[in-house]
Amino acid sequence: MLITRLVARVETVALILASLVCGHSGSAAAANDPTAELDAFIMRALKEYEVPGAAVAVVQNGKVALLKGYGVRDVTKPGAVDENTIFQLASVTKTLTGAAVGTVVDEGKLDWDKPIFNYLPEFVGYDPYMTRFLTERDLLAQRTGWPAYTGDELDSFGYDRAEILRRLRFFKPRYSLREVAQYSNPGFFVAGEVAARASKQSWNDLVKKRLFLPLGMKRSGTVVKDLKDNNLSAAHALIDGKMQVVEPSILDMTGAASSGTSTASDMAKLILMLLNKGSYGGKSILKAETVAEIFKRSMVSKIEFSDLPPISETTGFYYGLGVDSYDYVGHHIIEKGGALAGVRTVMTLVPDKNAGIVILANLNLTAFPEAVRAYYLNQLLGIDPEAEQKEILARNVQLKQLLAPPPAPANPGKFNGTLQSLVGIYENDYYGRCEILPDGDALKVQCGPAKYPATLKHWRNGAFLMLFPGATQAPAITTFAIGEDGKADSFATEALGIFKRVKEKK
């Protein structure tokens, strides 16, 4: 890894020297064409950030200015990424959902601000206020109050859409409705179900018929399971210092939040439509006022650690309807990023410049897309494109540490009970049942109808680490409450909450 970084820095110096040799003519070319040096930067950044492959599309003034693949689709086999390579979009899917919902609004079949029980009468929130007043705008603008980055596991646990919707009545909000922004994938799942019901079709068909077909996005889809194609990118993660192909995240039931798939070529068409105020190829996909509503700030949010430059306390950060936004040197920037096991994506638009970029990368926990986005934005807006690159690279190192397991304790102590005392079936109102089973000399966990697996290993004293599969999963510290009979009455994790033992019938 160190050698790779040193090589990358040598190449960086070489590129800088080359630009100096070109003299003022190179700078003038870059000023006239913001993509003139972007291609070289992407190739450099691909190595610096150790990304196997990526695809990039740049749109300017109603035309595709750059459309290219870089690197490889899969580190274990031959095959270069090109503009038609299929990537998982991760949370950039949320922009598809917001736009698809907009088409239903344009028909007059759905209102952004009408309570969703009018369309989805079976929806019940945790409290009567949420049940009565939750709207589609609340769902799309991340202002439900449901706890941030929480509650996604129902899909993996094997519940269908109807059951996931039913279980949301047990999902306790962290804040009141519209009080504090909380990034919620379950919220987008519900938004997709509302639009599906209002348009009398599935969310998948809605996106296909309202966006993919009229835009000619022929290599785009909404289902990851069993997706096969000769030009499909694998998912990658850096594990123990080695680049490895990992299993992709499959979250098709809650697909409105993250199950979209597409290519750089197809995504360029979506960007062209959005920048052209809803029109593409002479056809109206969305009304201009609907695109403006999607871009409009519907909720303010604090700046998170994962929000990388140029986003800062000076730019602000806001949620629109399936997009984010911030202000940068006098320009309103529209953006959406995504991350799943083995993939990172970013789509950025500068409407007043009629310009945008999408970056699809086949490695998780990398700031590569943000580095490319920042370089492009700065170049487009007349700022030194290298201005924030050192900070982004430094933050990239910190991002890699987010999912690292807690360090092994020097004195781990021991669990005073027996592993057998933890074996049993446990239940949580929202997540359902998880069963702890013997696994040789250790324990394993199976959750939901799918018996979704997790490992359970002793960590320190009475604490265990529970880890579900996937390159984006971090181990959750898990503790048990032991009853008078010596058996565990319940367990609690920071990620899932409290599960109570299901009492055996006598």
Coordinates of C-alpha atoms in Angstrom, one line a residue:
M1 CA 0.0 0.0 0.0
L2 CA 2.8 2.4 0.9
I3 CA 4.6 1.7 -2.4
T4 CA 1.4 2.4 -4.3
R5 CA 1.0 5.7 -2.5
L6 CA 4.6 6.7 -3.2
V7 CA 4.2 5.8 -6.9
A8 CA 1.0 7.9 -7.0
R9 CA 2.8 10.9 -5.5
V10 CA 5.6 10.5 -8.0
E11 CA 3.0 10.5 -10.8
T12 CA 1.4 13.6 -9.2
V13 CA 4.7 15.5 -9.4
A14 CA 5.2 14.4 -13.0
L15 CA 1.8 15.7 -13.9
I16 CA 2.5 19.0 -12.2
L17 CA 5.8 19.3 -14.0
A18 CA 4.1 18.5 -17.3
S19 CA 1.6 21.2 -16.8
L20 CA 4.4 23.7 -16.1
V21 CA 6.1 22.7 -19.3
C22 CA 2.9 23.4 -21.3
G23 CA 3.0 26.9 -20.0
H24 CA 0.1 29.3 -20.1
S25 CA -1.5 27.5 -23.1
G26 CA -2.5 24.6 -20.9
S27 CA -4.1 26.9 -18.3
A28 CA -6.0 28.7 -21.0
A29 CA -7.3 25.4 -22.4
A30 CA -8.4 24.4 -18.9
A31 CA -10.2 27.7 -18.4
N32 CA -12.1 27.2 -21.7
D33 CA -12.8 23.5 -21.1
P34 CA -13.2 22.4 -17.5
T35 CA -12.7 18.7 -18.6
A36 CA -9.3 19.3 -20.3
E37 CA -7.3 18.1 -17.3
L38 CA -10.0 16.1 -15.6
D39 CA -9.2 12.9 -17.4
A40 CA -5.5 12.9 -16.3
F41 CA -6.6 13.7 -12.7
I42 CA -9.0 10.8 -12.7
M43 CA -6.3 8.4 -13.8
R44 CA -4.0 9.7 -11.1
A45 CA -6.6 9.6 -8.4
L46 CA -7.6 6.0 -9.3
K47 CA -4.1 4.9 -8.3
E48 CA -3.8 7.3 -5.3
Y49 CA -7.1 6.0 -3.8
E50 CA -6.4 2.4 -4.9
V51 CA -9.7 2.1 -6.7
P52 CA -10.0 -0.9 -9.1
G53 CA -12.3 0.8 -11.6
A54 CA -14.6 3.7 -12.2
A55 CA -16.8 5.3 -14.8
V56 CA -17.3 9.1 -15.2
A57 CA -19.7 11.2 -17.2
V58 CA -19.6 15.0 -17.5
V59 CA -22.4 17.0 -19.0
Q60 CA -22.0 20.7 -20.0
N61 CA -24.3 23.0 -21.9
G62 CA -26.7 20.3 -23.0
K63 CA -24.0 17.9 -24.2
V64 CA -21.9 15.1 -22.9
A65 CA -18.4 16.5 -22.5
L66 CA -16.7 13.5 -21.0
L67 CA -17.8 9.8 -20.9
K68 CA -15.2 7.2 -20.1
G69 CA -14.4 4.2 -18.0
Y70 CA -11.2 3.7 -16.0
G71 CA -9.5 0.7 -14.5
V72 CA -11.0 -2.8 -14.3
R73 CA -14.4 -4.3 -13.5
D74 CA -13.0 -7.1 -11.4
V75 CA -9.5 -7.4 -9.9
T76 CA -9.7 -11.2 -10.3
K77 CA -10.2 -11.3 -14.1
P78 CA -9.6 -9.3 -17.3
G79 CA -12.2 -6.7 -18.3
A80 CA -11.9 -2.9 -18.5
V81 CA -14.6 -0.5 -17.2
D82 CA -16.2 1.5 -20.0
E83 CA -19.1 3.9 -20.3
N84 CA -21.6 1.1 -20.5
T85 CA -20.4 -0.9 -17.4
I86 CA -23.2 -1.5 -15.0
F87 CA -22.6 -0.3 -11.4
Q88 CA -24.8 -0.3 -8.3
L89 CA -26.0 3.2 -7.7
A90 CA -26.4 2.8 -4.0
S91 CA -28.2 5.9 -2.5
V92 CA -28.1 7.8 -5.8
T93 CA -31.1 5.6 -6.3
K94 CA -32.9 8.1 -4.1
T95 CA -32.7 10.7 -6.9
L96 CA -34.4 8.2 -9.2
T97 CA -37.1 7.8 -6.6
G98 CA -37.5 11.5 -6.1
A99 CA -37.8 12.0 -9.9
A100 CA -40.2 9.1 -10.3
V101 CA -42.4 10.5 -7.5
G102 CA -42.4 13.8 -9.3
T103 CA -44.0 12.2 -12.4
V104 CA -46.9 11.0 -10.2
V105 CA -47.2 14.5 -8.7
D106 CA -47.3 15.9 -12.2
E107 CA -50.3 13.7 -13.0
G108 CA -52.1 15.1 -10.0
K109 CA -52.3 11.7 -8.4
L110 CA -50.0 12.6 -5.5
D111 CA -49.3 15.7 -3.5
W112 CA -45.9 16.4 -1.9
D113 CA -47.6 17.7 1.3
K114 CA -50.7 15.6 1.7
P115 CA -50.5 13.1 4.6
I116 CA -49.6 9.7 3.2
F117 CA -52.4 7.8 4.8
N118 CA -54.6 9.2 2.0
Y119 CA -52.6 7.0 -0.4
L120 CA -51.3 4.2 1.9
P121 CA -54.1 3.8 4.5
E122 CA -52.5 0.8 6.1
F123 CA -49.4 2.9 7.2
V124 CA -49.2 3.3 11.0
G125 CA -46.4 5.3 12.6
Y126 CA -45.0 4.9 16.1
D127 CA -47.4 7.6 17.4
P128 CA -50.7 9.1 16.3
Y129 CA -49.1 12.4 15.2
M130 CA -46.7 10.7 12.7
T131 CA -49.6 8.4 11.5
R132 CA -51.8 11.5 10.9
F133 CA -49.4 14.0 9.5
L134 CA -46.4 12.3 7.8
T135 CA -46.1 13.4 4.1
E136 CA -44.2 12.4 1.0
R137 CA -42.0 15.5 1.4
D138 CA -41.1 14.4 4.9
L139 CA -40.0 11.0 3.6
L140 CA -38.0 12.4 0.7
A141 CA -36.4 15.2 2.7
Q142 CA -35.2 13.1 5.5
R143 CA -37.3 14.8 8.1
T144 CA -39.3 11.8 9.5
G145 CA -37.4 11.8 12.8
W146 CA -36.6 8.1 12.5
P147 CA -33.1 7.5 13.7
A148 CA -30.3 8.1 11.2
Y149 CA -28.7 5.2 9.4
T150 CA -30.9 2.8 11.3
G151 CA -33.6 0.2 10.6
D152 CA -32.3 -1.1 7.2
E153 CA -31.9 -4.7 8.3
L154 CA -35.6 -5.8 7.7
D155 CA -34.8 -6.3 4.0
S156 CA -31.8 -8.6 4.7
F157 CA -33.8 -10.4 7.4
G158 CA -36.2 -11.6 4.7
Y159 CA -39.4 -9.6 5.2
D160 CA -41.5 -8.6 2.2
R161 CA -42.6 -5.0 1.5
A162 CA -46.0 -5.4 3.1
E163 CA -44.4 -6.8 6.3
I164 CA -41.7 -4.1 6.4
L165 CA -44.4 -1.4 6.1
R166 CA -46.4 -3.1 8.9
R167 CA -43.4 -3.3 11.2
L168 CA -42.6 0.5 10.9
R169 CA -45.3 1.1 13.6
F170 CA -42.7 -0.2 16.0
F171 CA -39.9 1.9 14.7
K172 CA -39.4 4.6 17.4
P173 CA -38.4 8.1 16.1
R174 CA -35.4 9.8 17.6
Y175 CA -36.9 13.2 17.1
S176 CA -40.3 14.7 16.4
L177 CA -41.6 15.0 12.8
R178 CA -39.7 17.8 11.0
E179 CA -37.6 18.6 14.1
V180 CA -34.1 17.3 13.1
A181 CA -32.9 15.8 9.8
Q182 CA -32.2 12.1 10.1
Y183 CA -30.9 10.1 7.1
S184 CA -33.4 7.2 6.8
N185 CA -33.5 4.5 4.2
P186 CA -36.8 3.2 5.6
G187 CA -38.2 6.6 4.9
F188 CA -37.3 6.3 1.2
F189 CA -38.8 2.8 1.1
V190 CA -42.1 4.2 2.3
A191 CA -41.9 7.1 -0.2
G192 CA -41.5 4.5 -3.0
E193 CA -44.5 2.6 -1.7
V194 CA -46.6 5.7 -1.5
A195 CA -45.8 6.6 -5.1
A196 CA -46.4 3.0 -6.2
R197 CA -49.8 2.9 -4.7
A198 CA -50.8 6.3 -6.1
S199 CA -49.7 5.3 -9.6
K200 CA -51.1 1.7 -9.3
Q201 CA -47.8 0.0 -10.1
S202 CA -44.7 -1.2 -8.3
W203 CA -41.9 1.2 -7.5
N204 CA -39.8 -0.8 -9.9
D205 CA -42.2 -0.4 -12.8
L206 CA -42.7 3.2 -12.0
V207 CA -39.0 4.0 -12.3
K208 CA -38.7 1.9 -15.4
K209 CA -41.7 3.3 -17.2
R210 CA -41.4 7.0 -16.1
L211 CA -37.6 7.4 -16.3
F212 CA -35.6 4.5 -17.9
L213 CA -37.8 4.0 -21.0
P214 CA -38.4 7.7 -22.0
L215 CA -34.7 8.6 -21.3
G216 CA -33.4 5.6 -23.2
M217 CA -31.6 4.3 -20.1
K218 CA -31.5 0.8 -21.6
R219 CA -28.8 -0.6 -19.3
S220 CA -30.4 0.6 -16.0
G221 CA -32.4 -1.4 -13.5
T222 CA -33.9 -1.6 -10.0
V223 CA -33.1 -5.2 -9.0
V224 CA -29.7 -6.4 -7.9
K225 CA -30.5 -10.0 -7.0
D226 CA -29.5 -12.4 -9.9
L227 CA -28.2 -9.4 -12.0
K228 CA -25.9 -10.8 -14.6
D229 CA -24.3 -9.0 -17.5
N230 CA -21.1 -9.4 -19.5
N231 CA -20.2 -5.8 -18.6
L232 CA -21.0 -5.7 -14.9
S233 CA -18.7 -4.2 -12.2
A234 CA -17.8 -6.4 -9.2
A235 CA -17.9 -5.0 -5.7
H236 CA -14.5 -4.5 -4.0
A237 CA -13.2 -3.9 -0.5
L238 CA -9.7 -3.5 1.0
I239 CA -9.5 -6.3 3.6
D240 CA -6.3 -6.8 5.6
G241 CA -4.5 -4.7 3.1
K242 CA -5.6 -6.7 0.1
M243 CA -8.1 -5.8 -2.6
Q244 CA -10.8 -8.4 -2.7
V245 CA -14.0 -9.0 -4.5
V246 CA -16.9 -9.0 -2.0
E247 CA -20.6 -9.9 -2.2
P248 CA -22.7 -7.0 -3.3
S249 CA -25.4 -5.6 -1.1
I250 CA -28.8 -6.9 -2.1
L251 CA -31.6 -4.7 -0.7
D252 CA -34.3 -5.1 -3.4
M253 CA -37.3 -5.1 -1.1
T254 CA -36.5 -1.6 0.1
G255 CA -35.2 -0.8 -3.3
A256 CA -36.4 2.8 -3.5
A257 CA -33.6 3.7 -1.1
S258 CA -30.6 1.9 -2.8
S259 CA -31.2 -0.9 -5.4
G260 CA -30.8 1.1 -8.6
T261 CA -28.2 0.0 -11.2
S262 CA -26.9 2.0 -14.1
T263 CA -24.0 3.1 -16.2
A264 CA -22.2 6.4 -16.8
S265 CA -23.7 6.6 -20.2
D266 CA -27.3 6.2 -18.9
M267 CA -26.7 8.5 -15.9
A268 CA -25.6 11.2 -18.3
K269 CA -29.1 11.1 -19.8
L270 CA -30.7 11.6 -16.3
I271 CA -28.4 14.6 -15.7
L272 CA -29.2 16.1 -19.0
M273 CA -33.0 15.9 -18.2
L274 CA -32.6 17.4 -14.8
L275 CA -30.4 20.2 -16.0
N276 CA -32.9 20.9 -18.8
K277 CA -35.7 21.4 -16.3
G278 CA -37.3 18.1 -17.0
S279 CA -37.1 17.8 -20.7
Y280 CA -35.1 15.3 -22.7
G281 CA -34.9 14.7 -26.5
G282 CA -37.9 17.0 -27.0
K283 CA -40.0 15.1 -24.5
S284 CA -41.2 16.3 -21.1
I285 CA -40.3 13.9 -18.4
L286 CA -41.0 16.2 -15.5
K287 CA -42.5 19.7 -15.3
A288 CA -40.0 22.5 -14.8
E289 CA -41.6 23.5 -11.5
T290 CA -41.4 19.9 -10.3
V291 CA -37.6 19.8 -10.9
A292 CA -37.4 23.1 -9.1
E293 CA -39.3 21.5 -6.2
I294 CA -37.0 18.5 -6.1
F295 CA -34.0 20.8 -6.0
K296 CA -35.5 23.2 -3.4
R297 CA -34.3 23.0 0.2
S298 CA -36.9 21.2 2.3
M299 CA -34.8 20.5 5.3
V300 CA -31.6 21.8 6.8
S301 CA -29.0 19.3 8.1
K302 CA -25.9 19.5 10.1
I303 CA -22.5 18.8 8.5
E304 CA -21.5 15.2 9.0
F305 CA -17.9 13.8 9.2
S306 CA -18.6 12.0 5.9
D307 CA -19.5 15.2 4.1
L308 CA -16.2 16.0 2.3
P309 CA -14.9 19.3 0.8
P310 CA -16.0 21.5 -0.7
I311 CA -18.9 20.9 1.8
S312 CA -18.1 22.7 5.0
E313 CA -19.7 24.8 7.7
T314 CA -19.6 27.7 5.3
T315 CA -21.6 26.0 2.5
G316 CA -24.4 24.6 4.6
F317 CA -26.1 21.3 3.8
Y318 CA -29.8 20.8 2.9
Y319 CA -32.1 18.0 1.8
G320 CA -34.3 18.3 -1.2
L321 CA -36.6 15.6 -2.5
G322 CA -34.2 12.8 -3.3
V323 CA -31.2 15.1 -3.6
D324 CA -28.9 17.1 -1.3
S325 CA -27.6 20.7 -1.8
Y326 CA -25.2 23.2 -0.6
D327 CA -23.9 26.7 -1.5
Y328 CA -20.4 27.0 -2.9
V329 CA -18.8 30.2 -4.1
G330 CA -22.1 31.7 -5.0
H331 CA -23.5 28.6 -6.7
H332 CA -26.3 26.3 -5.6
I333 CA -24.9 22.8 -5.9
I334 CA -27.2 19.8 -6.2
E335 CA -25.8 16.4 -5.2
K336 CA -26.4 12.9 -4.1
G337 CA -23.9 10.3 -3.0
G338 CA -24.2 6.6 -2.2
A339 CA -22.3 3.8 -0.6
L340 CA -22.9 0.0 -0.4
A341 CA -20.6 -3.0 0.1
G342 CA -18.0 -2.5 -2.5
V343 CA -19.3 0.6 -4.3
R344 CA -19.2 4.4 -4.0
T345 CA -21.2 6.8 -6.2
V346 CA -21.6 10.6 -6.5
M347 CA -23.8 12.7 -8.8
T348 CA -23.3 16.5 -8.7
L349 CA -25.1 19.2 -10.7
V350 CA -24.4 22.9 -11.0
P351 CA -27.7 24.1 -12.5
D352 CA -26.7 27.8 -13.1
K353 CA -23.7 26.5 -15.1
N354 CA -25.8 23.9 -16.9
A355 CA -23.1 21.4 -15.9
G356 CA -22.9 18.1 -13.9
I357 CA -20.8 15.0 -13.2
V358 CA -21.5 11.5 -12.1
I359 CA -18.8 9.2 -10.7
L360 CA -19.3 5.5 -10.2
A361 CA -16.5 3.6 -8.4
N362 CA -16.3 -0.1 -7.5
L363 CA -14.7 0.3 -4.1
N364 CA -16.4 1.1 -0.8
L365 CA -15.0 3.4 1.9
T366 CA -13.1 5.6 -0.5
A367 CA -13.3 9.3 -1.1
F368 CA -12.3 8.9 -4.7
P369 CA -15.7 10.1 -6.0
E370 CA -15.5 13.2 -3.8
A371 CA -12.0 13.9 -5.0
V372 CA -13.0 13.8 -8.6
R373 CA -16.1 15.9 -7.9
A374 CA -14.1 18.5 -6.0
Y375 CA -11.5 18.8 -8.8
Y376 CA -14.2 19.2 -11.4
L377 CA -16.3 21.7 -9.4
N378 CA -13.3 23.9 -8.7
Q379 CA -12.1 23.8 -12.2
L380 CA -15.6 24.6 -13.5
L381 CA -16.0 27.5 -11.1
G382 CA -12.5 29.1 -11.6
I383 CA -10.8 27.8 -8.5
D384 CA -7.5 26.0 -8.2
P385 CA -8.7 22.3 -8.7
E386 CA -6.0 21.0 -6.3
A387 CA -7.2 23.3 -3.5
E388 CA -8.9 20.7 -1.4
Q389 CA -7.2 17.5 -2.6
K390 CA -4.8 17.1 0.3
E391 CA -7.6 17.4 2.8
I392 CA -9.8 14.9 0.9
L393 CA -7.0 12.4 0.8
A394 CA -6.4 12.8 4.5
R395 CA -10.1 12.3 5.2
N396 CA -10.0 9.2 3.0
V397 CA -7.6 7.5 5.5
Q398 CA -9.9 8.4 8.4
L399 CA -12.9 7.0 6.5
K400 CA -11.2 3.6 6.2
Q401 CA -11.1 3.4 10.0
L402 CA -14.9 3.9 10.5
L403 CA -15.7 0.2 10.1
A404 CA -12.6 -1.1 11.8
P405 CA -13.4 -3.5 14.7
P406 CA -12.7 -2.1 18.2
P407 CA -9.1 -2.9 19.3
A408 CA -8.7 -6.2 21.1
P409 CA -8.6 -5.4 24.8
A410 CA -5.3 -6.1 26.5
N411 CA -7.1 -7.8 29.4
P412 CA -10.3 -9.2 27.9
G413 CA -11.4 -10.9 31.1
K414 CA -14.0 -13.6 30.7
F415 CA -17.7 -14.2 30.5
N416 CA -18.9 -15.5 33.8
G417 CA -21.7 -17.5 32.3
T418 CA -21.7 -20.3 29.7
L419 CA -22.2 -19.9 26.0
Q420 CA -25.1 -22.4 26.3
S421 CA -26.9 -20.0 28.6
L422 CA -27.1 -17.5 25.7
V423 CA -28.6 -20.0 23.2
G424 CA -32.2 -19.4 22.5
I425 CA -34.8 -17.4 20.5
Y426 CA -35.1 -13.6 21.1
E427 CA -37.6 -11.1 19.8
N428 CA -37.8 -7.4 19.0
D429 CA -41.0 -5.7 18.0
Y430 CA -39.4 -4.1 14.9
Y431 CA -36.8 -6.5 13.8
G432 CA -38.7 -9.7 14.7
R433 CA -36.9 -12.9 15.9
C434 CA -33.2 -13.6 16.1
E435 CA -32.0 -17.0 17.2
I436 CA -28.6 -17.7 18.9
L437 CA -27.3 -21.1 18.2
P438 CA -24.2 -23.2 19.1
D439 CA -21.5 -23.1 16.4
G440 CA -18.8 -25.5 17.5
D441 CA -17.0 -23.8 20.4
A442 CA -18.6 -20.5 19.5
L443 CA -22.1 -19.1 18.8
K444 CA -23.9 -17.9 15.7
V445 CA -27.0 -15.8 15.1
Q446 CA -29.8 -16.2 12.6
C447 CA -32.4 -13.4 12.1
G448 CA -35.8 -13.1 10.5
P449 CA -37.5 -15.4 7.9
A450 CA -34.3 -15.5 5.8
K451 CA -32.2 -16.7 8.8
Y452 CA -29.8 -13.9 8.0
P453 CA -26.5 -14.9 9.6
A454 CA -24.2 -13.1 12.1
T455 CA -21.2 -14.2 14.1
L456 CA -21.1 -13.7 17.9
K457 CA -17.7 -13.7 19.5
H458 CA -16.6 -12.9 23.1
W459 CA -14.9 -9.5 23.3
R460 CA -14.5 -8.4 26.8
N461 CA -15.9 -9.5 30.2
G462 CA -19.7 -9.7 29.6
A463 CA -19.6 -8.1 26.1
F464 CA -19.7 -9.8 22.8
L465 CA -19.3 -8.6 19.2
M466 CA -22.1 -9.3 16.7
L467 CA -21.1 -9.0 13.1
F468 CA -23.4 -9.4 10.1
P469 CA -21.9 -10.1 6.6
G470 CA -20.9 -7.3 4.2
A471 CA -18.0 -5.0 3.6
T472 CA -20.0 -2.1 5.1
Q473 CA -20.8 -3.8 8.4
A474 CA -19.2 -2.9 11.7
P475 CA -19.3 -5.2 14.7
A476 CA -21.9 -4.2 17.3
I477 CA -21.1 -4.5 21.0
T478 CA -23.7 -6.9 22.4
T479 CA -24.4 -7.5 26.1
F480 CA -26.8 -10.0 27.8
A481 CA -29.0 -9.7 30.8
I482 CA -28.9 -13.0 32.8
G483 CA -32.0 -14.1 34.7
E484 CA -32.3 -16.0 37.9
D485 CA -32.3 -19.3 36.1
G486 CA -28.8 -18.6 34.8
K487 CA -30.1 -18.1 31.2
A488 CA -30.0 -14.8 29.3
D489 CA -33.4 -13.0 29.5
S490 CA -32.4 -10.5 26.8
F491 CA -29.6 -9.1 24.7
A492 CA -28.9 -5.5 23.6
T493 CA -26.8 -4.1 20.7
E494 CA -26.1 -0.5 19.8
A495 CA -27.3 -1.2 16.3
L496 CA -30.5 -3.1 16.8
G497 CA -31.7 -2.4 20.3
I498 CA -33.1 -4.8 22.9
F499 CA -34.2 -8.4 22.1
K500 CA -36.1 -10.3 24.7
R501 CA -36.0 -14.1 25.0
V502 CA -39.1 -15.8 23.8
K503 CA -40.4 -17.8 26.7
E504 CA -40.7 -21.5 26.2
K505 CA -44.2 -22.9 26.3
K506 CA -44.8 -25.3 29.1

